[in-house]
Coordinates of C-alpha atoms in Angstrom, one line a residue:
M315 CA 0.0 0.0 0.0
Q316 CA 2.8 2.4 0.8
S317 CA 4.4 1.7 -2.5
K318 CA 1.2 2.4 -4.4
A319 CA 0.7 5.6 -2.4
K320 CA 4.2 6.8 -3.4
Q321 CA 3.5 5.9 -7.0
Q322 CA 0.3 7.9 -7.0
E323 CA 2.1 10.9 -5.5
F324 CA 4.8 10.6 -8.1
A325 CA 2.1 10.4 -10.9
D326 CA 0.5 13.6 -9.6
L327 CA 3.8 15.3 -9.4
S328 CA 4.7 14.2 -13.0
K329 CA 1.7 16.0 -14.4
H330 CA 3.4 19.3 -13.6
L331 CA 6.6 18.4 -15.3
T332 CA 7.6 19.2 -18.9
M333 CA 10.6 17.3 -20.1
T334 CA 13.0 19.2 -22.3
R335 CA 16.5 18.6 -23.7
N336 CA 17.7 22.0 -22.5
G337 CA 16.7 21.9 -18.8
G338 CA 18.3 24.6 -16.8
R339 CA 17.9 25.0 -13.0
N340 CA 15.8 22.7 -10.9
Y341 CA 12.5 24.1 -9.8
N342 CA 10.3 22.8 -7.0
G343 CA 9.1 19.4 -8.0
G344 CA 11.7 18.8 -10.7
G345 CA 15.2 17.4 -11.2
N346 CA 18.2 18.5 -13.1
H347 CA 21.1 16.5 -14.5
S348 CA 23.7 19.2 -14.0
G349 CA 22.2 22.0 -11.8
R350 CA 20.9 22.3 -8.3
G351 CA 18.5 19.7 -6.9
G352 CA 14.9 20.7 -6.4
N353 CA 12.8 20.3 -3.3
G354 CA 11.0 17.3 -4.4
G355 CA 12.8 15.6 -7.2
G356 CA 16.1 13.8 -7.8
G357 CA 18.6 16.4 -8.9
G358 CA 21.7 15.3 -10.8
R359 CA 24.1 17.0 -8.3
G360 CA 21.3 18.5 -6.3
R361 CA 21.1 20.0 -3.0
G362 CA 17.4 19.5 -2.8
Q363 CA 15.7 18.4 0.3
G364 CA 14.3 15.4 -1.3
G365 CA 16.8 15.0 -4.1
G366 CA 20.5 14.4 -4.5
G367 CA 20.8 11.3 -6.6
R368 CA 23.0 11.4 -9.7
G369 CA 21.5 11.3 -13.1
G370 CA 18.1 12.9 -12.4
A371 CA 16.1 13.9 -15.5
R372 CA 16.2 17.5 -16.6
A373 CA 13.0 19.3 -15.8
R374 CA 11.5 22.7 -15.8
G375 CA 8.2 23.7 -14.2
P376 CA 5.6 25.3 -16.5
P377 CA 5.0 29.0 -15.9
Q378 CA 2.1 30.0 -13.7
Q379 CA -0.7 32.1 -14.9
G380 CA 0.2 35.8 -15.1
Q381 CA 3.9 35.1 -14.7
N382 CA 6.5 35.5 -17.4
Q383 CA 7.6 32.2 -18.7
G384 CA 11.3 33.2 -18.7
G385 CA 11.1 34.7 -15.2
G386 CA 13.1 33.8 -12.2
G387 CA 10.3 32.7 -9.9
A388 CA 10.3 29.1 -8.8
Y389 CA 7.3 27.1 -10.0
R390 CA 5.1 25.6 -7.3
P391 CA 2.3 23.2 -7.8
P392 CA -1.2 24.3 -7.0
A393 CA -1.4 22.2 -3.9
P394 CA 1.6 21.3 -1.7
L395 CA 2.6 17.8 -2.0
Q396 CA 4.4 15.7 0.5
Q397 CA 8.1 15.3 -0.2
V398 CA 8.8 12.0 -1.9
Q399 CA 11.9 10.2 -0.9
G400 CA 13.3 7.3 -2.9
I401 CA 11.5 8.4 -6.1
G402 CA 13.0 10.2 -9.1
V403 CA 13.1 10.0 -12.8
G404 CA 15.5 7.3 -13.9
L405 CA 17.2 7.1 -10.5
T406 CA 16.1 6.4 -7.0
S407 CA 16.6 9.5 -4.8
G408 CA 17.0 10.1 -1.1
E409 CA 19.4 11.6 1.4
W410 CA 23.1 10.9 0.9
N411 CA 24.6 8.8 3.7
G412 CA 28.2 9.7 3.1
Q413 CA 29.0 6.5 1.2
P414 CA 30.0 6.4 -2.5
W415 CA 27.0 5.9 -4.8
S416 CA 26.7 2.4 -6.3
A417 CA 24.0 0.2 -7.7
S418 CA 23.5 -1.7 -4.5
S419 CA 23.2 1.4 -2.3
V420 CA 20.8 3.0 -4.7
A421 CA 18.6 0.0 -5.0
G422 CA 18.4 -0.4 -1.3
Q423 CA 17.0 3.1 -0.7
S424 CA 13.3 2.2 -1.4
S425 CA 11.3 -0.8 -2.4
S426 CA 9.0 1.3 -4.7
Q427 CA 9.3 1.2 -8.5
P428 CA 9.2 4.2 -10.7
V429 CA 5.9 4.7 -12.5
S430 CA 6.2 4.2 -16.2
R431 CA 4.7 6.8 -18.4
K432 CA 5.1 8.1 -21.9
L433 CA 7.7 10.8 -22.1
P434 CA 8.2 13.2 -25.0
E435 CA 10.4 11.9 -27.7
Q436 CA 12.8 14.8 -27.4
A437 CA 13.6 13.7 -23.9
L438 CA 14.2 10.1 -24.6
P439 CA 17.8 10.3 -25.7
D440 CA 18.7 12.0 -22.5
I441 CA 17.0 9.3 -20.4
K442 CA 18.7 6.5 -22.4
E443 CA 22.1 8.0 -21.6
L444 CA 21.6 7.8 -17.9
E445 CA 23.3 4.8 -16.4
I446 CA 24.2 3.7 -12.9
S447 CA 27.8 2.8 -12.6
E448 CA 28.5 -0.5 -10.7
K449 CA 32.2 0.1 -10.5
K450 CA 33.3 0.7 -6.9
P451 CA 35.9 3.3 -6.2
S452 CA 39.4 2.3 -5.4
S453 CA 40.4 2.0 -1.8
S454 CA 43.7 2.3 -0.1
I455 CA 42.9 -0.2 2.7
P456 CA 45.5 -3.0 2.6
G457 CA 44.3 -6.5 2.4
G458 CA 41.5 -6.0 -0.1
S459 CA 41.8 -8.2 -3.2
S460 CA 39.5 -6.2 -5.4
E461 CA 40.6 -2.7 -4.4
K462 CA 43.3 -0.8 -6.4
K463 CA 46.3 0.7 -4.6
I464 CA 46.8 4.4 -4.6
V465 CA 50.1 5.0 -6.3
P466 CA 51.7 8.3 -7.6
I467 CA 51.1 9.3 -11.2
K468 CA 53.9 8.1 -13.4
R469 CA 55.8 10.6 -15.5
P470 CA 54.9 10.5 -19.3
D471 CA 58.5 9.8 -20.3
N472 CA 57.4 7.7 -23.2
G473 CA 54.9 10.1 -24.6
G474 CA 55.0 13.3 -26.7
T475 CA 55.4 13.8 -30.4
L476 CA 56.7 17.4 -30.7
D477 CA 60.2 16.7 -29.4
F478 CA 63.2 16.4 -31.7
R479 CA 65.7 15.2 -29.2
N480 CA 66.0 13.8 -25.7
I481 CA 68.2 15.1 -22.9
W482 CA 69.0 14.2 -19.3
L483 CA 68.0 16.7 -16.6
L484 CA 69.3 17.1 -13.0
A485 CA 66.8 18.1 -10.3
N486 CA 67.9 19.5 -6.9
H487 CA 66.3 16.5 -5.2
F488 CA 68.5 14.1 -3.3
P489 CA 67.0 10.7 -2.5
V490 CA 66.8 9.9 1.2
K491 CA 67.6 6.4 2.4
F492 CA 66.2 5.2 5.7
N493 CA 66.0 2.1 7.9
P494 CA 62.3 0.8 7.6
Q495 CA 62.7 -1.1 10.9
S496 CA 63.6 1.9 13.0
I497 CA 61.2 3.7 15.3
I498 CA 61.3 7.3 16.3
M499 CA 60.2 8.2 19.8
H500 CA 58.2 11.5 20.0
Y501 CA 58.2 13.3 23.3
D502 CA 56.3 16.4 24.5
V503 CA 58.3 19.0 26.4
D504 CA 57.0 21.5 28.9
I505 CA 59.5 24.0 30.4
K506 CA 58.4 26.4 33.2
P507 CA 60.2 28.5 35.7
N508 CA 60.6 26.8 39.1
M509 CA 58.7 29.4 41.0
P510 CA 55.6 29.2 43.3
P511 CA 52.4 29.0 41.2
G512 CA 50.7 32.3 40.7
S513 CA 53.8 34.4 41.0
L514 CA 54.8 36.8 38.3
A515 CA 58.1 34.9 37.7
A516 CA 56.1 31.7 37.1
K517 CA 54.1 33.4 34.4
R518 CA 57.1 34.8 32.6
T519 CA 57.5 33.7 29.0
I520 CA 60.8 31.9 28.3
S521 CA 62.6 32.9 25.1
K522 CA 63.4 30.3 22.4
S523 CA 67.1 30.8 23.0
D524 CA 66.7 30.1 26.7
L525 CA 64.6 27.0 25.9
R526 CA 67.4 25.7 23.8
L527 CA 70.0 26.4 26.5
I528 CA 67.9 24.7 29.1
T529 CA 67.5 21.6 27.0
D530 CA 71.2 21.5 26.1
K531 CA 72.1 21.8 29.8
L532 CA 69.9 18.9 30.7
F533 CA 71.3 16.6 27.9
S534 CA 74.9 17.7 28.6
S535 CA 74.7 17.2 32.4
D536 CA 73.3 13.6 32.0
P537 CA 74.5 12.2 28.7
T538 CA 73.9 8.6 29.7
R539 CA 70.1 8.9 30.0
F540 CA 69.8 11.9 27.6
P541 CA 72.1 11.1 24.6
E542 CA 72.5 14.3 22.7
Q543 CA 73.7 12.8 19.5
I544 CA 70.6 10.5 19.2
S545 CA 68.0 13.1 19.9
T546 CA 66.9 16.4 18.3
Y547 CA 64.9 19.3 19.7
D548 CA 62.7 21.7 17.7
G549 CA 63.2 24.6 20.1
E550 CA 59.7 24.6 21.5
K551 CA 57.6 21.6 22.5
N552 CA 58.9 18.5 20.7
I553 CA 61.8 16.1 21.1
F554 CA 62.5 13.2 18.7
S555 CA 64.8 10.4 19.8
A556 CA 66.1 7.2 18.3
V557 CA 66.2 5.6 21.7
P558 CA 63.8 5.7 24.7
L559 CA 64.3 8.7 27.0
P560 CA 63.4 8.9 30.7
T561 CA 60.1 10.7 31.4
G562 CA 59.0 12.8 34.3
T563 CA 60.0 16.2 35.7
F564 CA 63.6 17.3 36.0
Y565 CA 65.1 20.5 37.4
V566 CA 67.7 22.5 35.5
E567 CA 69.6 25.5 36.7
L568 CA 70.8 28.0 34.2
S569 CA 73.5 30.5 35.1
G570 CA 72.8 34.1 34.2
G571 CA 76.4 35.1 34.2
E572 CA 78.2 37.5 36.4
D573 CA 76.2 39.4 39.0
T574 CA 73.2 37.3 38.2
A575 CA 71.7 34.5 40.4
P576 CA 71.1 31.1 38.7
R577 CA 67.6 30.5 37.4
S578 CA 65.8 27.2 38.1
Y579 CA 63.4 25.6 35.6
R580 CA 61.1 22.5 35.7
F581 CA 61.7 20.3 32.6
T582 CA 58.7 17.9 32.1
I583 CA 59.0 15.3 29.3
E584 CA 56.3 12.8 28.3
L585 CA 56.2 10.2 25.6
V586 CA 53.6 11.0 23.0
N587 CA 54.0 8.5 20.2
E588 CA 56.2 5.9 18.7
L589 CA 56.6 6.6 15.0
K590 CA 57.2 3.7 12.7
V591 CA 59.4 4.7 9.7
S592 CA 58.1 1.7 7.8
K593 CA 54.9 3.8 7.1
L594 CA 57.0 5.7 4.4
N595 CA 57.3 2.5 2.4
D596 CA 53.6 1.7 2.9
Y597 CA 52.7 5.2 1.6
S598 CA 55.1 4.9 -1.4
Q599 CA 53.6 1.5 -2.3
G600 CA 50.0 2.8 -2.1
M601 CA 49.1 1.0 1.2
L602 CA 48.3 4.3 2.9
S603 CA 46.0 6.9 1.4
N604 CA 47.5 9.8 3.4
A605 CA 51.2 10.7 3.9
P606 CA 52.4 9.9 7.4
R607 CA 53.0 13.6 8.4
E608 CA 54.3 12.9 11.8
V609 CA 57.0 10.7 10.4
F610 CA 57.9 13.3 7.8
Q611 CA 58.0 16.0 10.5
A612 CA 60.3 13.9 12.6
M613 CA 62.7 13.1 9.7
D614 CA 62.7 16.7 8.5
L615 CA 63.6 17.9 12.0
V616 CA 66.4 15.3 12.3
M617 CA 67.9 16.4 9.0
K618 CA 67.9 20.0 10.1
D619 CA 69.6 19.3 13.4
N620 CA 73.2 19.4 12.0
P621 CA 72.9 22.7 10.1
S622 CA 71.0 24.4 12.9
R623 CA 74.1 23.7 15.2
H624 CA 76.6 25.2 12.8
M625 CA 74.7 27.9 10.8
F626 CA 72.4 30.8 11.1
P627 CA 68.8 29.6 11.0
V628 CA 66.4 32.0 9.2
G629 CA 63.0 30.5 8.7
R630 CA 63.5 27.3 6.8
S631 CA 66.9 28.3 5.6
F632 CA 70.4 28.1 7.0
Y633 CA 73.3 30.5 6.3
S634 CA 77.0 30.1 6.9
K635 CA 78.7 31.9 9.7
E636 CA 81.9 32.5 7.7
F637 CA 82.0 35.3 5.1
R638 CA 84.1 35.1 2.0
P639 CA 86.3 38.1 1.1
N640 CA 84.2 38.6 -2.1
D641 CA 81.0 38.6 -0.2
D642 CA 81.7 41.9 1.6
L643 CA 79.0 44.4 0.6
G644 CA 80.5 47.3 2.6
Y645 CA 79.0 49.5 5.3
G646 CA 79.5 46.6 7.8
I647 CA 77.2 44.3 5.8
A648 CA 78.2 41.0 4.2
A649 CA 76.4 38.4 2.1
S650 CA 76.1 35.0 3.6
R651 CA 75.6 32.0 1.4
G652 CA 73.2 29.3 2.5
F653 CA 70.5 26.9 1.5
Q654 CA 66.9 26.1 2.0
Q655 CA 66.0 22.5 2.6
S656 CA 62.7 20.6 2.9
L657 CA 61.7 16.9 2.8
K658 CA 59.5 16.1 -0.2
V659 CA 57.4 13.1 -1.2
T660 CA 58.3 11.7 -4.7
A661 CA 57.4 8.5 -6.6
Q662 CA 60.8 7.1 -5.8
G663 CA 60.3 7.8 -2.1
P664 CA 61.3 10.7 0.2
A665 CA 63.8 13.2 -1.2
Q666 CA 65.7 16.1 0.2
C667 CA 65.1 19.3 -1.8
L668 CA 67.9 21.9 -1.5
D669 CA 68.2 25.3 -3.1
S670 CA 70.9 27.9 -2.7
S671 CA 70.2 31.3 -1.2
V672 CA 72.0 34.5 -0.4
L673 CA 71.1 37.0 2.3
P674 CA 72.7 40.1 3.7
F675 CA 73.8 40.1 7.4
R676 CA 75.4 42.5 9.7
K677 CA 78.9 41.7 10.6
Q678 CA 79.8 40.9 14.2
L679 CA 81.5 44.2 15.0
P680 CA 81.7 46.5 18.0
V681 CA 78.8 49.0 17.9
L682 CA 81.1 52.0 17.4
D683 CA 82.9 50.3 14.5
F684 CA 79.6 49.4 12.9
L685 CA 78.5 53.1 13.1
T686 CA 81.7 54.2 11.5
K687 CA 81.2 51.8 8.6
Q688 CA 77.6 53.1 8.3
G689 CA 79.1 56.5 7.5
F690 CA 78.7 58.2 10.9
Q691 CA 81.4 60.5 12.4
L692 CA 81.7 59.5 16.1
T693 CA 82.3 63.1 17.0
D694 CA 78.8 63.9 15.8
V695 CA 77.2 61.2 17.9
S696 CA 76.0 63.3 20.7
T697 CA 72.7 64.3 22.4
S698 CA 73.2 67.8 21.1
R699 CA 72.9 66.5 17.5
R700 CA 69.3 65.4 17.4
E701 CA 69.2 64.7 13.7
V702 CA 72.3 62.5 13.9
M703 CA 70.8 60.7 16.9
R704 CA 67.6 60.0 15.0
E705 CA 69.7 58.3 12.3
V706 CA 71.7 56.4 14.9
M707 CA 68.4 55.3 16.5
H708 CA 67.2 54.1 13.2
V709 CA 70.4 52.0 12.6
L710 CA 70.8 50.4 16.1
K711 CA 67.4 50.2 17.7
G712 CA 66.2 46.6 18.1
L713 CA 69.6 45.0 17.4
K714 CA 71.0 42.4 19.8
V715 CA 74.4 42.9 21.5
H716 CA 76.8 41.2 23.8
V717 CA 78.6 43.2 26.5
T718 CA 82.4 43.1 27.0
H719 CA 82.6 44.4 30.6
R720 CA 81.0 41.3 32.1
Q721 CA 81.7 37.6 31.8
T722 CA 78.4 36.5 30.3
N723 CA 77.0 35.2 27.0
Q724 CA 73.7 36.9 27.6
K725 CA 72.1 38.8 24.7
Y726 CA 70.7 42.2 25.2
T727 CA 68.4 44.3 22.9
I728 CA 69.0 47.9 22.3
A729 CA 65.8 49.7 23.4
G730 CA 67.0 53.3 23.0
F731 CA 69.6 55.8 24.2
S732 CA 70.2 57.9 27.2
D733 CA 69.0 61.5 27.3
K734 CA 72.5 62.7 28.5
N735 CA 76.0 62.0 27.4
T736 CA 78.0 59.4 29.3
R737 CA 79.9 61.9 31.5
Y738 CA 76.7 63.4 32.8
I739 CA 74.8 60.3 33.7
T740 CA 74.3 59.6 37.5
F741 CA 72.1 57.3 39.4
T742 CA 71.4 56.1 43.0
L743 CA 73.5 53.0 44.0
E744 CA 72.0 50.8 46.6
D745 CA 74.0 48.3 48.7
R746 CA 72.5 44.8 48.1
E747 CA 73.6 43.6 51.5
G748 CA 72.2 46.7 53.2
E749 CA 75.4 47.5 55.1
N750 CA 75.9 50.9 53.5
P751 CA 73.3 53.6 52.8
P752 CA 72.3 54.5 49.2
R753 CA 74.6 57.0 47.5
E754 CA 74.6 59.0 44.3
I755 CA 77.2 57.9 41.8
S756 CA 78.2 58.7 38.2
L757 CA 78.1 56.0 35.5
I758 CA 81.8 56.5 34.8
E759 CA 82.7 56.1 38.5
Y760 CA 80.5 53.0 38.8
F761 CA 82.3 51.3 35.9
R762 CA 85.6 52.2 37.3
E763 CA 84.9 50.8 40.8
R764 CA 82.8 47.8 39.7
Y765 CA 84.5 46.5 36.5
N766 CA 87.8 48.4 36.5
R767 CA 86.8 49.8 33.1
E768 CA 86.5 53.5 32.2
P769 CA 84.7 54.6 29.0
R770 CA 86.9 56.6 26.6
D771 CA 84.2 58.2 24.6
Q772 CA 82.4 60.1 27.3
D773 CA 80.8 62.7 25.1
M774 CA 78.3 60.4 23.5
P775 CA 75.1 58.8 24.9
C776 CA 74.8 55.3 26.3
V777 CA 72.7 52.6 24.8
D778 CA 69.7 51.5 26.9
L779 CA 69.7 47.7 27.4
G780 CA 66.8 47.6 29.9
K781 CA 63.4 46.1 29.6
G782 CA 60.2 48.0 30.2
N783 CA 60.6 51.0 32.5
R784 CA 63.8 49.7 34.0
K785 CA 66.8 51.5 32.5
N786 CA 70.2 49.8 32.0
Y787 CA 72.7 52.3 30.5
V788 CA 75.9 50.8 29.0
P789 CA 78.5 52.8 27.1
M790 CA 78.4 51.9 23.4
E791 CA 82.1 51.0 23.3
F792 CA 81.3 48.0 25.6
C793 CA 78.8 46.5 23.2
V794 CA 79.3 44.1 20.3
L795 CA 76.7 43.1 17.7
V796 CA 75.5 39.5 18.0
E797 CA 76.2 37.5 14.9
G798 CA 73.5 36.3 12.5
Q799 CA 71.4 39.5 12.4
R800 CA 69.8 40.0 9.0
Y801 CA 70.0 43.3 7.2
P802 CA 66.9 44.3 5.3
K803 CA 67.3 44.1 1.5
E804 CA 65.3 47.3 1.0
H805 CA 67.9 49.2 3.1
L806 CA 70.7 48.3 0.7
C807 CA 72.1 51.0 -1.5
R808 CA 72.1 50.5 -5.3
D809 CA 75.6 49.1 -5.5
Q810 CA 75.0 46.7 -2.6
A811 CA 71.7 45.5 -4.2
L812 CA 73.5 44.9 -7.5
S813 CA 76.3 42.9 -5.9
L814 CA 73.8 40.8 -4.0
K815 CA 71.8 40.2 -7.2
Q816 CA 74.9 39.0 -9.0
M817 CA 75.6 36.5 -6.2
S818 CA 72.0 35.2 -6.3
L819 CA 71.7 34.9 -10.1
A820 CA 74.4 32.3 -10.6
R821 CA 74.8 30.3 -13.8
P822 CA 73.2 26.9 -13.8
R823 CA 76.5 25.0 -13.6
D824 CA 77.7 27.2 -10.7
R825 CA 74.4 26.9 -8.9
M826 CA 74.5 23.1 -9.3
D827 CA 78.1 23.0 -7.9
T828 CA 77.0 25.2 -5.0
I829 CA 74.1 23.0 -4.1
C830 CA 76.0 19.7 -4.3
G831 CA 78.8 21.3 -2.2
M832 CA 76.3 22.1 0.5
V833 CA 75.1 18.5 0.6
R834 CA 78.6 17.2 1.0
S835 CA 79.7 19.8 3.5
E836 CA 80.0 19.2 7.2
D837 CA 77.3 21.8 7.9
G838 CA 74.8 20.1 5.6
P839 CA 71.9 17.8 6.3
C840 CA 74.1 14.7 6.4
G841 CA 75.3 15.0 10.0
D842 CA 76.0 12.4 12.7
V843 CA 72.5 12.8 14.2
A844 CA 70.8 11.9 11.0
R845 CA 73.1 8.9 10.5
K846 CA 72.3 7.6 14.0
F847 CA 68.6 7.8 13.2
G848 CA 69.4 5.5 10.2
I849 CA 68.9 8.3 7.6
E850 CA 71.3 9.0 4.8
V851 CA 71.1 11.4 1.9
E852 CA 72.6 10.6 -1.5
K853 CA 75.2 13.1 -2.6
D854 CA 74.2 13.2 -6.3
M855 CA 71.1 15.0 -7.8
T856 CA 68.2 13.0 -9.2
R857 CA 68.5 12.4 -12.9
L858 CA 65.4 12.7 -15.0
S859 CA 64.7 12.3 -18.7
G860 CA 63.5 15.3 -20.7
R861 CA 62.5 16.2 -24.2
V862 CA 63.3 19.3 -26.2
M863 CA 60.4 20.4 -28.3
E864 CA 60.7 21.9 -31.7
P865 CA 60.9 25.7 -31.7
P866 CA 57.6 27.2 -32.7
V867 CA 57.0 29.3 -35.8
L868 CA 56.5 33.0 -35.2
K869 CA 54.4 35.2 -37.4
V870 CA 55.3 38.9 -37.3
R871 CA 54.7 42.0 -39.4
S872 CA 57.7 43.5 -41.1
S873 CA 58.5 47.2 -41.5
T874 CA 56.8 47.3 -44.9
G875 CA 53.6 45.9 -43.4
N876 CA 53.9 42.4 -44.9
V877 CA 53.4 39.2 -42.8
E878 CA 56.6 37.2 -42.3
V879 CA 57.2 33.8 -40.8
L880 CA 60.3 33.5 -38.6
R881 CA 61.8 30.0 -38.1
I882 CA 64.7 29.2 -35.8
T883 CA 67.6 27.5 -37.6
D884 CA 70.1 27.5 -34.8
T885 CA 68.6 25.0 -32.4
D886 CA 71.4 25.6 -29.8
K887 CA 70.6 29.3 -29.2
C888 CA 66.9 29.2 -30.0
Q889 CA 66.5 32.9 -30.5
W890 CA 64.4 35.0 -32.9
N891 CA 65.8 38.1 -34.5
L892 CA 63.0 40.6 -33.9
L893 CA 64.9 43.7 -35.1
G894 CA 62.6 45.8 -37.3
Q895 CA 59.6 43.5 -36.7
S896 CA 56.3 44.3 -35.0
V897 CA 53.2 42.4 -33.8
M898 CA 50.7 41.1 -36.3
E899 CA 47.9 43.4 -35.1
G900 CA 48.5 46.3 -32.6
M901 CA 45.8 47.2 -30.1
P902 CA 45.5 50.5 -28.2
L903 CA 45.9 50.5 -24.4
N904 CA 43.0 52.5 -23.2
R905 CA 43.3 51.5 -19.6
W906 CA 46.5 50.6 -17.8
A907 CA 48.0 50.6 -14.3
L908 CA 51.5 50.7 -12.8
I909 CA 52.4 48.7 -9.6
D910 CA 55.2 50.3 -7.6
F911 CA 57.2 47.8 -5.4
T912 CA 59.7 50.4 -4.2
A913 CA 57.6 51.9 -1.4
N914 CA 60.0 50.5 1.3
D915 CA 63.2 51.2 -0.6
R916 CA 65.2 54.0 1.1
Y917 CA 67.5 54.8 -1.8
N918 CA 65.8 53.5 -5.0
K919 CA 62.2 54.8 -4.7
L920 CA 60.3 55.3 -7.9
N921 CA 59.6 58.9 -8.9
P922 CA 56.2 58.5 -10.7
D923 CA 56.1 62.1 -11.9
R924 CA 59.4 61.6 -13.9
F925 CA 58.7 58.0 -14.9
I926 CA 55.1 58.8 -16.1
P927 CA 55.0 62.5 -17.0
E928 CA 51.6 64.2 -17.3
P929 CA 50.3 64.4 -20.9
E930 CA 50.5 67.9 -22.3
S931 CA 47.0 69.4 -22.8

């Protein structure tokens, strides 16, 4: 009875449908083979409440009385009909359950049968073309006999008909070999100050450099349980190890240097996961549908461990700490050569992708020497020369420095400068032990008594190395720039920018030699840590087959207005001689725009008034 009732409802609904070959959008009560599903029918790719099955018939509701036939209003039957699930034209409809469509799933939606009726002849060819595919989608689940494995797409090395010769190509991908039996232990790390909960010191954020120092101190103090050469740390929350590490909470004391009390930290380490490297083979063989990201993350971090210990890390790149004589850009700036590395997934397995890079860095110089190389006269660096001090502030503010009057490796950031010159700075000195009353003392006298050092350049201001409202004035001659500080490219002068560009745009042969030399160097990704994880990188680039296509024919218009055909005869140079030639058909540029990328360039800004003069009226 239920089936007959649905058939009757479908028959009533079919009275309001007009089958066409050019059906557009679905309307209420209709279906569409390629548009949006209607409220009551089986749309081809529909979103309709009652539709959604593939292959629904194309339908368009007839216009209502008084309504334009080509209007945009949706057609509605005279009386509202109950939504019919499981009924459609040519395909059983219903709500999608998240599974791939197949003949069995469609047939099981409803036991009712479509009502046969006579359709217009113009709609019959469309209905005949609708078929239900019984082919099941491929699956990546191992063990299935009928499912196909998901494998990478093969290169079309045997195809192509437009080439006239074959060549061998070298890609900057270096195959990575690994031990499929190895397991990488993934640990979560939480480092906090060892202070009472709720105190301000306990809430203090620990810098990344201190996190690295704390971890290195723990591993170096107990190398038996924490082997440093078989583990790697990402500088934040993760440690990957080739052997099991002890878990729990450990206490580490970090010395702050001279005149600074040691700081205590709680180091908590917990095992998160055991990563099986064999999943890489499973993924390459199509046994896994998704790449094992955790394994790739661990291997990528392991391969970056060696260069991060010997080079400057900048993002995903690493740059050498040694500057060549020819890499000096002047003004206290030098170009550092480095590389960018990342682990890639290829059809042959994991590969290390390396590319060379060049960046400008500030040299590790005393602050006064750096100012001299920047073009400043030290006699002009005074609080009385406000314009000069603004330039000095622009050059030095935000840079990190070491101090030479204390035995410490601590890094300080230049926050500003003193309002007075060095000889006029005084402050109140308090006795830490409370034996002597506070007294007023000059900065020069304090350095003489405390460090047995007296500043020579007393007529220039001091740098402020304090944090927040707490001032910490230090004479500039006692400060040295920390190595590895980038210099913005937009601040380079024209000659410096050209020199850096020439270093970056190397010839293909030179670029290849540079990249291969980085792989073979002691600072490269092939370090001892990677080898102890069972990971090795081949020293030669990946060789691929390539095809050289025939040079195309170029049609131009000569100076006389005739059409000429240019063919390339020298296949080695592959160049056209366009001297005296023009395009086939010129078109006027009625609207155009110019994008200026020199807004942040201090020396080479574009002058739009000179570059694009105003047209004369």
